[in-house]
Amino acid sequence: MSHTVLQPHRVNALPHNVSVVGYTFAVSPRSLSTTAQLFNVMAQPFGAAAQLFNVTAQSFIVPVQLFNAVAQLA
């Protein structure tokens, strides 16, 4: 496997963007799954915020129902 190792001066002679593109293509399948995981993590706070909003809305509904019951008695 020693023939696959590049000499240091040949690495320096390569354009920088070629090595970056090669690295990007090599990592892209893993980065896609990482991006999906990151998106799921980012979506979780929105789900938590929606649940919190529903709980907050329910806490408003109970006083309104209580107010309606009191108004019907009056």
PDB file of N, CA and C in Angstrom:
ATOM      1  N   MET A   1       0.828  -1.207   0.000  1.00  0.00           N
ATOM      2  CA  MET A   1       0.000   0.000   0.000  1.00  0.00           C
ATOM      3  C   MET A   1       0.861   1.255   0.000  1.00  0.00           C
ATOM      4  N   SER A   2       2.211   1.082   0.008  1.00  0.00           N
ATOM      5  CA  SER A   2       3.071   2.257   0.080  1.00  0.00           C
ATOM      6  C   SER A   2       3.039   3.052  -1.218  1.00  0.00           C
ATOM      7  N   HIS A   3       2.617   2.431  -2.330  1.00  0.00           N
ATOM      8  CA  HIS A   3       2.601   3.161  -3.601  1.00  0.00           C
ATOM      9  C   HIS A   3       1.480   4.190  -3.653  1.00  0.00           C
ATOM     10  N   THR A   4       0.446   4.077  -2.759  1.00  0.00           N
ATOM     11  CA  THR A   4      -0.645   5.039  -2.756  1.00  0.00           C
ATOM     12  C   THR A   4      -0.290   6.309  -1.988  1.00  0.00           C
ATOM     13  N   VAL A   5       0.771   6.280  -1.200  1.00  0.00           N
ATOM     14  CA  VAL A   5       1.153   7.447  -0.412  1.00  0.00           C
ATOM     15  C   VAL A   5       1.870   8.433  -1.321  1.00  0.00           C
ATOM     16  N   LEU A   6       1.396   9.676  -1.332  1.00  0.00           N
ATOM     17  CA  LEU A   6       2.026  10.701  -2.168  1.00  0.00           C
ATOM     18  C   LEU A   6       3.214  11.304  -1.448  1.00  0.00           C
ATOM     19  N   GLN A   7       4.188  11.727  -2.237  1.00  0.00           N
ATOM     20  CA  GLN A   7       5.328  12.436  -1.661  1.00  0.00           C
ATOM     21  C   GLN A   7       4.879  13.830  -1.201  1.00  0.00           C
ATOM     22  N   PRO A   8       5.475  14.371  -0.129  1.00  0.00           N
ATOM     23  CA  PRO A   8       5.041  15.672   0.380  1.00  0.00           C
ATOM     24  C   PRO A   8       5.113  16.777  -0.666  1.00  0.00           C
ATOM     25  N   HIS A   9       6.190  16.777  -1.490  1.00  0.00           N
ATOM     26  CA  HIS A   9       6.307  17.860  -2.463  1.00  0.00           C
ATOM     27  C   HIS A   9       5.240  17.736  -3.545  1.00  0.00           C
ATOM     28  N   ARG A  10       4.767  16.529  -3.835  1.00  0.00           N
ATOM     29  CA  ARG A  10       3.697  16.375  -4.833  1.00  0.00           C
ATOM     30  C   ARG A  10       2.360  16.830  -4.262  1.00  0.00           C
ATOM     31  N   VAL A  11       2.153  16.624  -2.967  1.00  0.00           N
ATOM     32  CA  VAL A  11       0.925  17.106  -2.347  1.00  0.00           C
ATOM     33  C   VAL A  11       0.882  18.628  -2.395  1.00  0.00           C
ATOM     34  N   ASN A  12       2.010  19.248  -2.109  1.00  0.00           N
ATOM     35  CA  ASN A  12       2.055  20.707  -2.150  1.00  0.00           C
ATOM     36  C   ASN A  12       1.864  21.241  -3.565  1.00  0.00           C
ATOM     37  N   ALA A  13       2.251  20.443  -4.585  1.00  0.00           N
ATOM     38  CA  ALA A  13       2.115  20.903  -5.955  1.00  0.00           C
ATOM     39  C   ALA A  13       0.676  20.828  -6.443  1.00  0.00           C
ATOM     40  N   LEU A  14      -0.154  20.026  -5.773  1.00  0.00           N
ATOM     41  CA  LEU A  14      -1.555  19.913  -6.215  1.00  0.00           C
ATOM     42  C   LEU A  14      -2.307  21.200  -5.907  1.00  0.00           C
ATOM     43  N   PRO A  15      -3.234  21.592  -6.768  1.00  0.00           N
ATOM     44  CA  PRO A  15      -4.108  22.713  -6.437  1.00  0.00           C
ATOM     45  C   PRO A  15      -4.938  22.395  -5.195  1.00  0.00           C
ATOM     46  N   HIS A  16      -5.158  23.391  -4.394  1.00  0.00           N
ATOM     47  CA  HIS A  16      -5.837  23.144  -3.121  1.00  0.00           C
ATOM     48  C   HIS A  16      -7.287  22.704  -3.341  1.00  0.00           C
ATOM     49  N   ASN A  17      -7.960  23.278  -4.324  1.00  0.00           N
ATOM     50  CA  ASN A  17      -9.372  22.957  -4.519  1.00  0.00           C
ATOM     51  C   ASN A  17      -9.571  21.525  -5.006  1.00  0.00           C
ATOM     52  N   VAL A  18      -8.562  20.943  -5.677  1.00  0.00           N
ATOM     53  CA  VAL A  18      -8.692  19.551  -6.123  1.00  0.00           C
ATOM     54  C   VAL A  18      -8.758  18.627  -4.914  1.00  0.00           C
ATOM     55  N   SER A  19      -7.899  18.857  -3.937  1.00  0.00           N
ATOM     56  CA  SER A  19      -7.930  18.010  -2.747  1.00  0.00           C
ATOM     57  C   SER A  19      -9.215  18.234  -1.967  1.00  0.00           C
ATOM     58  N   VAL A  20      -9.707  19.466  -1.939  1.00  0.00           N
ATOM     59  CA  VAL A  20     -10.953  19.751  -1.229  1.00  0.00           C
ATOM     60  C   VAL A  20     -12.122  19.059  -1.924  1.00  0.00           C
ATOM     61  N   VAL A  21     -12.157  19.114  -3.264  1.00  0.00           N
ATOM     62  CA  VAL A  21     -13.239  18.455  -3.997  1.00  0.00           C
ATOM     63  C   VAL A  21     -13.183  16.954  -3.788  1.00  0.00           C
ATOM     64  N   GLY A  22     -11.979  16.367  -3.848  1.00  0.00           N
ATOM     65  CA  GLY A  22     -11.855  14.936  -3.599  1.00  0.00           C
ATOM     66  C   GLY A  22     -12.310  14.564  -2.206  1.00  0.00           C
ATOM     67  N   TYR A  23     -11.960  15.381  -1.239  1.00  0.00           N
ATOM     68  CA  TYR A  23     -12.392  15.120   0.142  1.00  0.00           C
ATOM     69  C   TYR A  23     -13.902  15.252   0.259  1.00  0.00           C
ATOM     70  N   THR A  24     -14.473  16.247  -0.425  1.00  0.00           N
ATOM     71  CA  THR A  24     -15.921  16.445  -0.364  1.00  0.00           C
ATOM     72  C   THR A  24     -16.655  15.253  -0.958  1.00  0.00           C
ATOM     73  N   PHE A  25     -16.181  14.760  -2.110  1.00  0.00           N
ATOM     74  CA  PHE A  25     -16.834  13.595  -2.702  1.00  0.00           C
ATOM     75  C   PHE A  25     -16.664  12.364  -1.818  1.00  0.00           C
ATOM     76  N   ALA A  26     -15.526  12.252  -1.159  1.00  0.00           N
ATOM     77  CA  ALA A  26     -15.302  11.085  -0.303  1.00  0.00           C
ATOM     78  C   ALA A  26     -16.199  11.122   0.923  1.00  0.00           C
ATOM     79  N   VAL A  27     -16.506  12.303   1.411  1.00  0.00           N
ATOM     80  CA  VAL A  27     -17.240  12.429   2.668  1.00  0.00           C
ATOM     81  C   VAL A  27     -18.737  12.629   2.425  1.00  0.00           C
ATOM     82  N   SER A  28     -19.152  12.894   1.185  1.00  0.00           N
ATOM     83  CA  SER A  28     -20.532  13.301   0.935  1.00  0.00           C
ATOM     84  C   SER A  28     -21.586  12.312   1.439  1.00  0.00           C
ATOM     85  N   PRO A  29     -21.438  10.979   1.308  1.00  0.00           N
ATOM     86  CA  PRO A  29     -22.493  10.120   1.858  1.00  0.00           C
ATOM     87  C   PRO A  29     -22.651  10.280   3.368  1.00  0.00           C
ATOM     88  N   ARG A  30     -21.514  10.377   4.058  1.00  0.00           N
ATOM     89  CA  ARG A  30     -21.607  10.551   5.509  1.00  0.00           C
ATOM     90  C   ARG A  30     -22.150  11.937   5.848  1.00  0.00           C
ATOM     91  N   SER A  31     -21.760  12.948   5.084  1.00  0.00           N
ATOM     92  CA  SER A  31     -22.228  14.296   5.394  1.00  0.00           C
ATOM     93  C   SER A  31     -23.718  14.435   5.124  1.00  0.00           C
ATOM     94  N   LEU A  32     -24.249  13.660   4.158  1.00  0.00           N
ATOM     95  CA  LEU A  32     -25.689  13.707   3.925  1.00  0.00           C
ATOM     96  C   LEU A  32     -26.451  13.162   5.123  1.00  0.00           C
ATOM     97  N   SER A  33     -26.005  12.032   5.672  1.00  0.00           N
ATOM     98  CA  SER A  33     -26.672  11.489   6.850  1.00  0.00           C
ATOM     99  C   SER A  33     -26.478  12.419   8.042  1.00  0.00           C
ATOM    100  N   THR A  34     -25.299  13.039   8.131  1.00  0.00           N
ATOM    101  CA  THR A  34     -25.072  13.990   9.219  1.00  0.00           C
ATOM    102  C   THR A  34     -25.994  15.197   9.071  1.00  0.00           C
ATOM    103  N   THR A  35     -26.185  15.649   7.828  1.00  0.00           N
ATOM    104  CA  THR A  35     -27.093  16.774   7.595  1.00  0.00           C
ATOM    105  C   THR A  35     -28.517  16.394   7.969  1.00  0.00           C
ATOM    106  N   ALA A  36     -28.917  15.172   7.656  1.00  0.00           N
ATOM    107  CA  ALA A  36     -30.264  14.728   8.027  1.00  0.00           C
ATOM    108  C   ALA A  36     -30.424  14.678   9.539  1.00  0.00           C
ATOM    109  N   GLN A  37     -29.400  14.177  10.231  1.00  0.00           N
ATOM    110  CA  GLN A  37     -29.468  14.144  11.687  1.00  0.00           C
ATOM    111  C   GLN A  37     -29.513  15.554  12.255  1.00  0.00           C
ATOM    112  N   LEU A  38     -28.718  16.449  11.673  1.00  0.00           N
ATOM    113  CA  LEU A  38     -28.704  17.830  12.136  1.00  0.00           C
ATOM    114  C   LEU A  38     -30.060  18.477  11.908  1.00  0.00           C
ATOM    115  N   PHE A  39     -30.701  18.176  10.768  1.00  0.00           N
ATOM    116  CA  PHE A  39     -32.020  18.727  10.493  1.00  0.00           C
ATOM    117  C   PHE A  39     -33.036  18.209  11.507  1.00  0.00           C
ATOM    118  N   ASN A  40     -32.935  16.913  11.856  1.00  0.00           N
ATOM    119  CA  ASN A  40     -33.852  16.368  12.848  1.00  0.00           C
ATOM    120  C   ASN A  40     -33.652  17.034  14.198  1.00  0.00           C
ATOM    121  N   VAL A  41     -32.391  17.270  14.566  1.00  0.00           N
ATOM    122  CA  VAL A  41     -32.116  17.936  15.839  1.00  0.00           C
ATOM    123  C   VAL A  41     -32.653  19.360  15.813  1.00  0.00           C
ATOM    124  N   MET A  42     -32.528  20.035  14.661  1.00  0.00           N
ATOM    125  CA  MET A  42     -33.036  21.398  14.558  1.00  0.00           C
ATOM    126  C   MET A  42     -34.559  21.417  14.582  1.00  0.00           C
ATOM    127  N   ALA A  43     -35.193  20.361  14.066  1.00  0.00           N
ATOM    128  CA  ALA A  43     -36.656  20.328  14.033  1.00  0.00           C
ATOM    129  C   ALA A  43     -37.241  20.022  15.400  1.00  0.00           C
ATOM    130  N   GLN A  44     -36.491  19.359  16.269  1.00  0.00           N
ATOM    131  CA  GLN A  44     -37.018  18.998  17.585  1.00  0.00           C
ATOM    132  C   GLN A  44     -37.434  20.205  18.425  1.00  0.00           C
ATOM    133  N   PRO A  45     -36.659  21.301  18.452  1.00  0.00           N
ATOM    134  CA  PRO A  45     -37.140  22.456  19.226  1.00  0.00           C
ATOM    135  C   PRO A  45     -38.463  23.012  18.706  1.00  0.00           C
ATOM    136  N   PHE A  46     -38.692  22.917  17.379  1.00  0.00           N
ATOM    137  CA  PHE A  46     -39.967  23.400  16.857  1.00  0.00           C
ATOM    138  C   PHE A  46     -41.105  22.513  17.337  1.00  0.00           C
ATOM    139  N   GLY A  47     -40.869  21.194  17.376  1.00  0.00           N
ATOM    140  CA  GLY A  47     -41.883  20.291  17.908  1.00  0.00           C
ATOM    141  C   GLY A  47     -42.155  20.566  19.376  1.00  0.00           C
ATOM    142  N   ALA A  48     -41.084  20.819  20.139  1.00  0.00           N
ATOM    143  CA  ALA A  48     -41.248  21.138  21.555  1.00  0.00           C
ATOM    144  C   ALA A  48     -41.988  22.460  21.721  1.00  0.00           C
ATOM    145  N   ALA A  49     -41.693  23.430  20.854  1.00  0.00           N
ATOM    146  CA  ALA A  49     -42.381  24.718  20.936  1.00  0.00           C
ATOM    147  C   ALA A  49     -43.859  24.555  20.604  1.00  0.00           C
ATOM    148  N   ALA A  50     -44.173  23.676  19.635  1.00  0.00           N
ATOM    149  CA  ALA A  50     -45.575  23.445  19.306  1.00  0.00           C
ATOM    150  C   ALA A  50     -46.302  22.789  20.464  1.00  0.00           C
ATOM    151  N   GLN A  51     -45.655  21.813  21.112  1.00  0.00           N
ATOM    152  CA  GLN A  51     -46.281  21.183  22.277  1.00  0.00           C
ATOM    153  C   GLN A  51     -46.475  22.197  23.397  1.00  0.00           C
ATOM    154  N   LEU A  52     -45.477  23.044  23.596  1.00  0.00           N
ATOM    155  CA  LEU A  52     -45.588  24.069  24.635  1.00  0.00           C
ATOM    156  C   LEU A  52     -46.726  25.032  24.316  1.00  0.00           C
ATOM    157  N   PHE A  53     -46.876  25.377  23.022  1.00  0.00           N
ATOM    158  CA  PHE A  53     -47.973  26.252  22.621  1.00  0.00           C
ATOM    159  C   PHE A  53     -49.317  25.590  22.882  1.00  0.00           C
ATOM    160  N   ASN A  54     -49.425  24.274  22.603  1.00  0.00           N
ATOM    161  CA  ASN A  54     -50.683  23.572  22.859  1.00  0.00           C
ATOM    162  C   ASN A  54     -51.000  23.552  24.347  1.00  0.00           C
ATOM    163  N   VAL A  55     -49.978  23.311  25.180  1.00  0.00           N
ATOM    164  CA  VAL A  55     -50.202  23.316  26.627  1.00  0.00           C
ATOM    165  C   VAL A  55     -50.622  24.705  27.085  1.00  0.00           C
ATOM    166  N   THR A  56     -49.976  25.738  26.535  1.00  0.00           N
ATOM    167  CA  THR A  56     -50.334  27.108  26.903  1.00  0.00           C
ATOM    168  C   THR A  56     -51.757  27.429  26.463  1.00  0.00           C
ATOM    169  N   ALA A  57     -52.145  26.971  25.275  1.00  0.00           N
ATOM    170  CA  ALA A  57     -53.498  27.221  24.794  1.00  0.00           C
ATOM    171  C   ALA A  57     -54.530  26.520  25.668  1.00  0.00           C
ATOM    172  N   GLN A  58     -54.214  25.310  26.125  1.00  0.00           N
ATOM    173  CA  GLN A  58     -55.148  24.606  27.003  1.00  0.00           C
ATOM    174  C   GLN A  58     -55.317  25.347  28.316  1.00  0.00           C
ATOM    175  N   SER A  59     -54.254  25.952  28.810  1.00  0.00           N
ATOM    176  CA  SER A  59     -54.363  26.693  30.064  1.00  0.00           C
ATOM    177  C   SER A  59     -55.218  27.943  29.892  1.00  0.00           C
ATOM    178  N   PHE A  60     -55.313  28.462  28.650  1.00  0.00           N
ATOM    179  CA  PHE A  60     -56.225  29.574  28.399  1.00  0.00           C
ATOM    180  C   PHE A  60     -57.662  29.084  28.249  1.00  0.00           C
ATOM    181  N   ILE A  61     -57.829  27.880  27.689  1.00  0.00           N
ATOM    182  CA  ILE A  61     -59.177  27.360  27.454  1.00  0.00           C
ATOM    183  C   ILE A  61     -59.898  27.099  28.766  1.00  0.00           C
ATOM    184  N   VAL A  62     -59.197  26.593  29.769  1.00  0.00           N
ATOM    185  CA  VAL A  62     -59.835  26.273  31.049  1.00  0.00           C
ATOM    186  C   VAL A  62     -60.424  27.521  31.715  1.00  0.00           C
ATOM    187  N   PRO A  63     -59.699  28.650  31.821  1.00  0.00           N
ATOM    188  CA  PRO A  63     -60.341  29.843  32.401  1.00  0.00           C
ATOM    189  C   PRO A  63     -61.517  30.350  31.572  1.00  0.00           C
ATOM    190  N   VAL A  64     -61.462  30.199  30.250  1.00  0.00           N
ATOM    191  CA  VAL A  64     -62.577  30.643  29.418  1.00  0.00           C
ATOM    192  C   VAL A  64     -63.804  29.789  29.692  1.00  0.00           C
ATOM    193  N   GLN A  65     -63.614  28.473  29.800  1.00  0.00           N
ATOM    194  CA  GLN A  65     -64.752  27.606  30.124  1.00  0.00           C
ATOM    195  C   GLN A  65     -65.304  27.934  31.506  1.00  0.00           C
ATOM    196  N   LEU A  66     -64.388  28.204  32.444  1.00  0.00           N
ATOM    197  CA  LEU A  66     -64.824  28.575  33.796  1.00  0.00           C
ATOM    198  C   LEU A  66     -65.587  29.901  33.759  1.00  0.00           C
ATOM    199  N   PHE A  67     -65.096  30.849  32.959  1.00  0.00           N
ATOM    200  CA  PHE A  67     -65.783  32.138  32.829  1.00  0.00           C
ATOM    201  C   PHE A  67     -67.160  31.961  32.203  1.00  0.00           C
ATOM    202  N   ASN A  68     -67.281  31.092  31.206  1.00  0.00           N
ATOM    203  CA  ASN A  68     -68.577  30.828  30.592  1.00  0.00           C
ATOM    204  C   ASN A  68     -69.533  30.191  31.588  1.00  0.00           C
ATOM    205  N   ALA A  69     -69.037  29.281  32.414  1.00  0.00           N
ATOM    206  CA  ALA A  69     -69.889  28.641  33.412  1.00  0.00           C
ATOM    207  C   ALA A  69     -70.389  29.670  34.433  1.00  0.00           C
ATOM    208  N   VAL A  70     -69.482  30.560  34.852  1.00  0.00           N
ATOM    209  CA  VAL A  70     -69.883  31.603  35.802  1.00  0.00           C
ATOM    210  C   VAL A  70     -70.872  32.554  35.143  1.00  0.00           C
ATOM    211  N   ALA A  71     -70.669  32.884  33.879  1.00  0.00           N
ATOM    212  CA  ALA A  71     -71.570  33.793  33.185  1.00  0.00           C
ATOM    213  C   ALA A  71     -72.955  33.168  33.024  1.00  0.00           C
ATOM    214  N   GLN A  72     -73.026  31.870  32.802  1.00  0.00           N
ATOM    215  CA  GLN A  72     -74.322  31.210  32.673  1.00  0.00           C
ATOM    216  C   GLN A  72     -75.061  31.202  34.009  1.00  0.00           C
ATOM    217  N   LEU A  73     -74.317  31.120  35.117  1.00  0.00           N
ATOM    218  CA  LEU A  73     -74.962  31.131  36.433  1.00  0.00           C
ATOM    219  C   LEU A  73     -75.510  32.515  36.762  1.00  0.00           C
ATOM    220  N   ALA A  74     -74.864  33.542  36.281  1.00  0.00           N
ATOM    221  CA  ALA A  74     -75.248  34.907  36.627  1.00  0.00           C
ATOM    222  C   ALA A  74     -76.526  35.324  35.919  1.00  0.00           C
TER     223      ALA A  74
END
